[in-house]
mmCIF file of C-alpha atoms in Angstrom:
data_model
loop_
_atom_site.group_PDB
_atom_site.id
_atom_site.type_symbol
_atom_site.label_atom_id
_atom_site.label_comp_id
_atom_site.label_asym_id
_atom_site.label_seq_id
_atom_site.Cartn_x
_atom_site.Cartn_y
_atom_site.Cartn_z
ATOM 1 C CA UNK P 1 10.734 21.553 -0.696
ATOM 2 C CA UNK P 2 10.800 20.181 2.675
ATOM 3 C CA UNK P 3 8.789 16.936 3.425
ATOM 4 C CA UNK P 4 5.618 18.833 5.092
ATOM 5 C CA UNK P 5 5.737 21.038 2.444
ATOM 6 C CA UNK P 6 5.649 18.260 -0.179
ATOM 7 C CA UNK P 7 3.071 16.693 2.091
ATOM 8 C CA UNK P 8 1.042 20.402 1.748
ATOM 9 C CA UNK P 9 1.508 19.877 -2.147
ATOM 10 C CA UNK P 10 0.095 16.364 -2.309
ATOM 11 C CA UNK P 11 -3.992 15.725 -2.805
ATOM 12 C CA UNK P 12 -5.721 12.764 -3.690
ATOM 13 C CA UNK P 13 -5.817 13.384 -7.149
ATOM 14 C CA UNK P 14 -8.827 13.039 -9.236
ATOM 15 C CA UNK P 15 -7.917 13.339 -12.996
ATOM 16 C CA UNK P 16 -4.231 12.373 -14.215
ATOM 17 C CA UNK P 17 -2.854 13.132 -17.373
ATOM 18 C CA UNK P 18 -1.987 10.203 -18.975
ATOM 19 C CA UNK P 19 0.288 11.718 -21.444
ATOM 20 C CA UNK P 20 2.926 11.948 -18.505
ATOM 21 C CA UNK P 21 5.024 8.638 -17.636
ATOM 22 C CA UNK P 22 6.405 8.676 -13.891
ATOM 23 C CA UNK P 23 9.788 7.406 -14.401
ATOM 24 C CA UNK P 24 10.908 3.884 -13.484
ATOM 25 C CA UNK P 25 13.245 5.308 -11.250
ATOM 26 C CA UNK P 26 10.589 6.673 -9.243
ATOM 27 C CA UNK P 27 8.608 3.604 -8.783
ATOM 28 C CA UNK P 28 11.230 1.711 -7.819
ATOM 29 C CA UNK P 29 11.538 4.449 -5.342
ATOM 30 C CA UNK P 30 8.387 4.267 -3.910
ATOM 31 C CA UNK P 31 8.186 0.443 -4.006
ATOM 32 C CA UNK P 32 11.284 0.039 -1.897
ATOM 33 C CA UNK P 33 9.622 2.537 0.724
ATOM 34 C CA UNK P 34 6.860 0.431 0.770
ATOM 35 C CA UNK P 35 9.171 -2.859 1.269
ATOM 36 C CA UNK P 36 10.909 -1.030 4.205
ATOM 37 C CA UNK P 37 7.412 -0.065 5.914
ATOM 38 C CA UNK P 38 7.027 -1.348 9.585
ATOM 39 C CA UNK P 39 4.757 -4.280 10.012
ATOM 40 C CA UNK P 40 3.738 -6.424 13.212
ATOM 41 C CA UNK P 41 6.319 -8.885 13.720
ATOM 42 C CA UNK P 42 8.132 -8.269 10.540
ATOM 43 C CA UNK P 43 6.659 -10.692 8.667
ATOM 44 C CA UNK P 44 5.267 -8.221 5.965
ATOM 45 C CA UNK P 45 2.003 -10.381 4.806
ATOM 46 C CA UNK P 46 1.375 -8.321 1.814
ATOM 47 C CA UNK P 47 2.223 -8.136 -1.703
ATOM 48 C CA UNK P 48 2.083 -5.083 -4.171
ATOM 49 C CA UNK P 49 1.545 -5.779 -7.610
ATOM 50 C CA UNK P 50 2.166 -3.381 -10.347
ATOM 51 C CA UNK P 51 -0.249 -3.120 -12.866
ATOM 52 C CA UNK P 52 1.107 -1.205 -15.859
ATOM 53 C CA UNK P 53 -0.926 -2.872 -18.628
ATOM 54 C CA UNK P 54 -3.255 -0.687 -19.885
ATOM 55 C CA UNK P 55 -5.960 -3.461 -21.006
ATOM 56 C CA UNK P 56 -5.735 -4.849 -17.358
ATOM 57 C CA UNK P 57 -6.128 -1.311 -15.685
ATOM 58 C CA UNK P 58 -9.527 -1.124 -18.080
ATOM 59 C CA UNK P 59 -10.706 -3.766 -16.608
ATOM 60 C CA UNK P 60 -10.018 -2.912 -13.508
ATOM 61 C CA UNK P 61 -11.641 0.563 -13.813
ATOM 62 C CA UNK P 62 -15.224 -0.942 -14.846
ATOM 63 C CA UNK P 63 -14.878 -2.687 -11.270
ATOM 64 C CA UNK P 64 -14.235 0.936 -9.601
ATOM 65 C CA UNK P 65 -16.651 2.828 -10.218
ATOM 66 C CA UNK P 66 -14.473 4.059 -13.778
ATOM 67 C CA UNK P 67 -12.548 6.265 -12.186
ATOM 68 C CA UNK P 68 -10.697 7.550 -14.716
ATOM 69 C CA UNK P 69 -6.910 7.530 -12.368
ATOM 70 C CA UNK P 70 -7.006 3.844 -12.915
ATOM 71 C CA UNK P 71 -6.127 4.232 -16.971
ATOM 72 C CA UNK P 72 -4.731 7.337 -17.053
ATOM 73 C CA UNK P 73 -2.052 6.902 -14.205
ATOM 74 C CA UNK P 74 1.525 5.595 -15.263
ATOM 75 C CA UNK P 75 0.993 2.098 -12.492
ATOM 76 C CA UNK P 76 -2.036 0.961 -10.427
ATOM 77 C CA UNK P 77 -0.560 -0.048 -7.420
ATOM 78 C CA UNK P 78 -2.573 -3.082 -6.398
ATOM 79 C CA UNK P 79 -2.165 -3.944 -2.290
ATOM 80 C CA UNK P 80 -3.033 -7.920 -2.140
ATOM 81 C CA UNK P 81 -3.033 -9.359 1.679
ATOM 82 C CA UNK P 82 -2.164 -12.975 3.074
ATOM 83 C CA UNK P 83 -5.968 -14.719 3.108
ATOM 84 C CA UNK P 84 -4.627 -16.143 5.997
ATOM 85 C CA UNK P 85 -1.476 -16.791 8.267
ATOM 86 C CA UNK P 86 0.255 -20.366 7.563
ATOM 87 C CA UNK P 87 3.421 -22.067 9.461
ATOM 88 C CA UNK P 88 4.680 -22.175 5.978
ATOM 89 C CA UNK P 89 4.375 -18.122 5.598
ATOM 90 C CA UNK P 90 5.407 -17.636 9.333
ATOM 91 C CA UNK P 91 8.571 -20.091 9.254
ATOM 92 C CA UNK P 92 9.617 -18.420 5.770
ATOM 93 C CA UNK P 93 9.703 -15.213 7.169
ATOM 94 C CA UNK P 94 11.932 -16.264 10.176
ATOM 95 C CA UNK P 95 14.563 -18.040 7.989
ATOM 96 C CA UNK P 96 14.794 -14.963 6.146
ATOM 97 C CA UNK P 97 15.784 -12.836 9.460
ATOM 98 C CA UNK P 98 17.719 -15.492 10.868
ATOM 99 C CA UNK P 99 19.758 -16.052 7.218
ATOM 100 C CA UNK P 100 20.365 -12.307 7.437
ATOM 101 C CA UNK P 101 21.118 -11.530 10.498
ATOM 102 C CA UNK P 102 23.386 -14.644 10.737
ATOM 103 C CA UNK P 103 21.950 -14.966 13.954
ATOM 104 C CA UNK P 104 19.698 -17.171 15.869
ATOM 105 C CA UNK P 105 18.341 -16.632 19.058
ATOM 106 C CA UNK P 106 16.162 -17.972 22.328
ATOM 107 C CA UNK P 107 14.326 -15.331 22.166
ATOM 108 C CA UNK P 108 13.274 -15.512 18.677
ATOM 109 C CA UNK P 109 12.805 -19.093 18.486
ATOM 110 C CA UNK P 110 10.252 -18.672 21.145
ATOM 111 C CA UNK P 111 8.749 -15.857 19.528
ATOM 112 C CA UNK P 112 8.368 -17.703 16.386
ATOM 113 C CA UNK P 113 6.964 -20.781 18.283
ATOM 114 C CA UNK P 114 4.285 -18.291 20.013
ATOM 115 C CA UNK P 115 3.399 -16.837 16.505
ATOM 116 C CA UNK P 116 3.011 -20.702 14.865
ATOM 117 C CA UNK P 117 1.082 -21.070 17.670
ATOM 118 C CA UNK P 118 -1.639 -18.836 17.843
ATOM 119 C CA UNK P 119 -1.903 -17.256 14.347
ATOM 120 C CA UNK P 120 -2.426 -19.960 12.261
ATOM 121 C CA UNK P 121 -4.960 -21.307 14.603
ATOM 122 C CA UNK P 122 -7.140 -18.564 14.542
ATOM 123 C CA UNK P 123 -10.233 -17.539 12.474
ATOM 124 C CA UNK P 124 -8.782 -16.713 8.681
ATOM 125 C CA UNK P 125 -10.842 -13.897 8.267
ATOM 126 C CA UNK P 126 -9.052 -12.609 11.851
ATOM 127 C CA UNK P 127 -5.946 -12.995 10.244
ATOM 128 C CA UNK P 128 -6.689 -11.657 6.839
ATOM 129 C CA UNK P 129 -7.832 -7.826 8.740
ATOM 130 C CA UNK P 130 -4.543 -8.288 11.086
ATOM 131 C CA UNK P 131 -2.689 -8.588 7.694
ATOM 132 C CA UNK P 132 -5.363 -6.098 5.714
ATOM 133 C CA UNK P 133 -3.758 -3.708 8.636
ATOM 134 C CA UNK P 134 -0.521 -3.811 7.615
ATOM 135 C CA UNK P 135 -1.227 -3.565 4.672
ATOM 136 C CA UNK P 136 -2.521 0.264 5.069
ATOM 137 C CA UNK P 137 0.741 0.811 7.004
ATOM 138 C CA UNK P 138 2.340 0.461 3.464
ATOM 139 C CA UNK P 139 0.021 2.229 1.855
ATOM 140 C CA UNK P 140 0.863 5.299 4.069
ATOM 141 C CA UNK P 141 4.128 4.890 3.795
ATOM 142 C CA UNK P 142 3.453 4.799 -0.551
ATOM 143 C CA UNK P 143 1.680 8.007 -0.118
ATOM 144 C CA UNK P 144 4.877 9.544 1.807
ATOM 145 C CA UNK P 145 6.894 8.324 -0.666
ATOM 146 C CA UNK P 146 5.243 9.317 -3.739
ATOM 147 C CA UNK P 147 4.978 13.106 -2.367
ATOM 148 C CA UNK P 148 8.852 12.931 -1.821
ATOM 149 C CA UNK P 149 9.563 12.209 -5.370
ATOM 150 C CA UNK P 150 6.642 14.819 -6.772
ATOM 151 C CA UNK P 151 4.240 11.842 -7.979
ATOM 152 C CA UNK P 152 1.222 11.990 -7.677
ATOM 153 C CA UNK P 153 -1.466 9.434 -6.326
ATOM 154 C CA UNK P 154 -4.890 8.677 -5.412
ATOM 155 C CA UNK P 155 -5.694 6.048 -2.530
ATOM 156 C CA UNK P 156 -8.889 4.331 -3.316
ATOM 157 C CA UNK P 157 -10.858 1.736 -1.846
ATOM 158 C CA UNK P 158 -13.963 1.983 -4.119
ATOM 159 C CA UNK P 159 -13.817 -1.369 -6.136
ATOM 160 C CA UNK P 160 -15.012 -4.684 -6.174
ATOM 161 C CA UNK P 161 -12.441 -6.440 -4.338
ATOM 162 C CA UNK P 162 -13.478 -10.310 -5.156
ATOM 163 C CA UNK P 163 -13.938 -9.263 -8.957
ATOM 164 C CA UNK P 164 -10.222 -7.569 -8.505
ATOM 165 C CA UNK P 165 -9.094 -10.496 -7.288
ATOM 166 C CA UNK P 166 -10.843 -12.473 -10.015
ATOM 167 C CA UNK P 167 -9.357 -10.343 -12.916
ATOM 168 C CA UNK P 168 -5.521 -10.564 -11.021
ATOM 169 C CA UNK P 169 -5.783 -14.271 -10.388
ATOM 170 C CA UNK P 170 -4.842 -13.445 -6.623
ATOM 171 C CA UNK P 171 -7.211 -15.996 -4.897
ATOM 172 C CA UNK P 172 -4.406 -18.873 -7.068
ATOM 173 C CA UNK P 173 -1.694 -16.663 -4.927
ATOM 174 C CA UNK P 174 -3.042 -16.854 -1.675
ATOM 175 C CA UNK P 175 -3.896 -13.254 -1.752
ATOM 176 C CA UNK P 176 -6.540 -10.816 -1.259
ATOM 177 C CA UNK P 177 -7.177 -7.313 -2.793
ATOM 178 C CA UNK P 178 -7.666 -4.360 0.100
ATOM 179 C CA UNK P 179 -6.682 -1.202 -1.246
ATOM 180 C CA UNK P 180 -5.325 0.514 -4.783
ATOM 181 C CA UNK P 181 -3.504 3.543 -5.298
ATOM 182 C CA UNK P 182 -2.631 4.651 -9.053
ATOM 183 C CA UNK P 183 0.105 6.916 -9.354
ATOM 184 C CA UNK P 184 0.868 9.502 -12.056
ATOM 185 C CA UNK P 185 1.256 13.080 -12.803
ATOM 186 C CA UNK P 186 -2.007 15.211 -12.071
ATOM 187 C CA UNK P 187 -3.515 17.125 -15.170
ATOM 188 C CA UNK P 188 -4.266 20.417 -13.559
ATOM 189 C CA UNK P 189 -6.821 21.670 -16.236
ATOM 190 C CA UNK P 190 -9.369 19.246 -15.442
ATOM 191 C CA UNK P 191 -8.629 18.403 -11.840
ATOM 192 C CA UNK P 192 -11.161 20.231 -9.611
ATOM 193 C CA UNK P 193 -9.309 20.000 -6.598
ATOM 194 C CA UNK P 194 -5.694 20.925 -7.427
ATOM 195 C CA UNK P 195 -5.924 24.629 -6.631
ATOM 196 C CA UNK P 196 -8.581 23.908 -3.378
ATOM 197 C CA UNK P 197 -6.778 24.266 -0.027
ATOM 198 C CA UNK P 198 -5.994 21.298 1.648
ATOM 199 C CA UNK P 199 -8.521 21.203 5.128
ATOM 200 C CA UNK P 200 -6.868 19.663 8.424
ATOM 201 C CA UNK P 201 -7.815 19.904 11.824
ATOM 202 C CA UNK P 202 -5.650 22.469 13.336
ATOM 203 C CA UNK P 203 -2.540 20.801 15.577
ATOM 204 C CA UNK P 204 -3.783 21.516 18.656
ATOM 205 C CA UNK P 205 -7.603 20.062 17.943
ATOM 206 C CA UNK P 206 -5.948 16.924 16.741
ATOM 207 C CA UNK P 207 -2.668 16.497 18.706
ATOM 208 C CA UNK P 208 -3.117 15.495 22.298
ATOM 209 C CA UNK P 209 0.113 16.325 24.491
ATOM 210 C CA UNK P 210 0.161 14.424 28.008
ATOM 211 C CA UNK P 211 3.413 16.544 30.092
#
């Protein structure tokens, strides 16, 4: 299949069958698309943790409404956000691209001065959606990425993020929960919406073309 078709076969799938085990292969896969997602300034303020232990993932699921994808999907994707922006976080990221790249510039030591600057200064809760933003950038990306390799996924934003955070120890890390995605193999006999067609706008009610 091409990528738009694999992008036709994907849903956001309500029941999983937890008898099926996406390979490791696959999720390492997906998390390296997710590591080589864009994000402002490169400085990728977001983890993703992996939760693949089922007594966690029950826990988890009486924070989220039990939806059932959350045990019966092979991993629970967890994305967890920077609470804030810190010199420390900023300056680490820089090192890294400059230890890299073998290379430092005028230009980016000005453009890391500008970001130590302003970003940690600012409101945390400013910094936290910035980050919370590029977070979702990953998360579409994980979606993409998961289609490609014929896993299936759910993203959800219905839970509790401060008791998530609570039960993964995050606030400890610096962190904050935004979004989950489980991923897994569907279970087409109990899935009311695998054989519904998908419903976009048309391309030329949602695409606007300036010539």
């Amino acid at each position: 299949m091409s990528l738009i078709e694999k992008l036709q076969w994907r849903y956001a799938t309500k029941k999983m069958d937890a008898s099926k085990v996406v390979p490791k292969e696959k999720l390492e896969q997906i998390l390296d698309a997710i590591r080589l997602s864009a994000s402002s300034s490169g400085l990728q303020p977001y983890e993703v943790i992996v939760v693949s232990n089922k007594a966690v993932r029950e826990k988890i699921c009486t924070i989220a409404s039990n939806q059932s994808q959350i045990t019966d999907c092979s991993y629970l994707l967890v994305f967890a956000v920077w609470d804030t922006y810190t010199a420390e976080r900023i300056n680490a990221a820089f090192d890294m691209t400059e230890e890299i790249r073998n290379l430092k510039s005028e230009s980016g030591t000005a453009y890391r001065q500008n970001l130590l600057k302003n970003y940690p200064t600012r409101d945390p809760e400013v910094n936290f959606t910035h980050a919370a933003k590029q977070a979702y950038i990953g998360l579409g990306t994980a979606l993409i990425a998961a289609a490609y390799e014929q896993v299936d996924s759910t993203p959800m934003e219905g839970f509790d993020p401060a008791a998530l955070d609570d039960i993964l120890n995050l606030k400890k890390r610096g962190l904050r929960s935004v979004v989950i995605m489980p991923i897994g193999y569907r279970k087409t006999d109990e899935d009311w919406l695998v054989n519904l067609k998908k419903v976009r706008r048309p391309k030329d009610q949602f695409v606007i073309r300036i010539e």
